[in-house]
Amino acid sequence: MFSAVYIVRSPLHTLSQILLPEKSSAIVLSLEDPLLPGKVLSVTNTTQFTEGERLSYEQILELLHKGTKVITL
């Protein structure tokens, strides 16, 4: 799965490249709207998800459970 799962609650359009190294697999999820499922803001080294894709709460929980690191910003 992902080596890091980042969760942001406020709009965040860019992240430092230090947070998203190209050699790792990381995903950035926006949970800024509590009424809508999460949205993929950024993803590295995977074809499982695409930027802009909406995820169900079940998918988000699965990512959090399987991720090596979970970081909230």
Short mmCIF file of C-alpha atoms in Angstrom, two decimals:
data_model
loop_
_atom_site.label_atom_id
_atom_site.label_comp_id
_atom_site.label_asym_id
_atom_site.label_seq_id
_atom_site.Cartn_x
_atom_site.Cartn_y
_atom_site.Cartn_z
CA MET A 1 0.00 0.00 0.00
CA PHE A 2 1.27 3.53 0.70
CA SER A 3 4.32 4.39 2.76
CA ALA A 4 2.59 7.60 3.86
CA VAL A 5 -1.00 8.82 3.94
CA TYR A 6 -1.36 12.58 4.40
CA ILE A 7 -4.71 14.01 5.49
CA VAL A 8 -5.44 17.72 5.13
CA ARG A 9 -8.55 19.49 6.36
CA SER A 10 -7.95 22.88 4.80
CA PRO A 11 -7.35 23.54 1.11
CA LEU A 12 -3.77 22.68 0.32
CA HIS A 13 -2.74 22.95 -3.30
CA THR A 14 0.96 22.30 -3.02
CA LEU A 15 3.15 20.36 -0.66
CA SER A 16 6.86 20.50 -0.26
CA GLN A 17 8.59 17.85 -2.36
CA ILE A 18 10.33 16.79 0.84
CA LEU A 19 6.98 15.42 2.01
CA LEU A 20 6.37 13.55 -1.22
CA PRO A 21 9.63 11.95 -2.35
CA GLU A 22 9.41 10.38 -5.80
CA LYS A 23 10.81 7.05 -4.64
CA SER A 24 8.11 6.49 -2.04
CA SER A 25 4.44 5.80 -2.43
CA ALA A 26 2.37 8.52 -0.79
CA ILE A 27 -1.15 9.83 -1.08
CA VAL A 28 -2.60 13.18 0.04
CA LEU A 29 -6.30 13.20 0.92
CA SER A 30 -8.46 16.25 1.49
CA LEU A 31 -11.19 15.88 4.09
CA GLU A 32 -12.10 19.57 4.18
CA ASP A 33 -15.82 19.01 3.58
CA PRO A 34 -17.29 16.77 6.31
CA LEU A 35 -20.39 16.03 4.21
CA LEU A 36 -18.52 14.65 1.20
CA PRO A 37 -16.10 11.75 0.93
CA GLY A 38 -12.39 12.45 0.69
CA LYS A 39 -10.68 13.74 -2.41
CA VAL A 40 -7.25 12.68 -3.69
CA LEU A 41 -5.08 15.80 -3.98
CA SER A 42 -1.82 14.12 -4.85
CA VAL A 43 -0.48 10.62 -5.32
CA THR A 44 2.99 9.26 -6.08
CA ASN A 45 4.15 5.99 -7.61
CA THR A 46 0.81 4.26 -8.01
CA THR A 47 -1.93 3.85 -10.56
CA GLN A 48 -4.52 2.78 -7.99
CA PHE A 49 -5.87 6.33 -7.51
CA THR A 50 -5.83 9.49 -9.61
CA GLU A 51 -5.68 13.12 -8.57
CA GLY A 52 -9.16 14.59 -8.15
CA GLU A 53 -10.76 11.20 -7.51
CA ARG A 54 -13.38 11.03 -4.75
CA LEU A 55 -13.02 8.21 -2.23
CA SER A 56 -15.68 6.65 -0.06
CA TYR A 57 -15.25 6.66 3.70
CA GLU A 58 -14.65 2.91 3.53
CA GLN A 59 -11.75 3.44 1.11
CA ILE A 60 -10.29 6.17 3.35
CA LEU A 61 -10.45 3.94 6.43
CA GLU A 62 -8.78 1.13 4.51
CA LEU A 63 -5.96 3.46 3.44
CA LEU A 64 -5.47 4.65 7.02
CA HIS A 65 -5.43 1.11 8.32
CA LYS A 66 -2.94 -0.20 5.75
CA GLY A 67 -0.69 2.88 5.50
CA THR A 68 2.75 2.69 7.09
CA LYS A 69 2.51 6.31 8.32
CA VAL A 70 -0.53 8.54 8.71
CA ILE A 71 0.18 12.26 8.92
CA THR A 72 -2.45 14.96 9.45
CA LEU A 73 -1.73 18.51 8.35
#
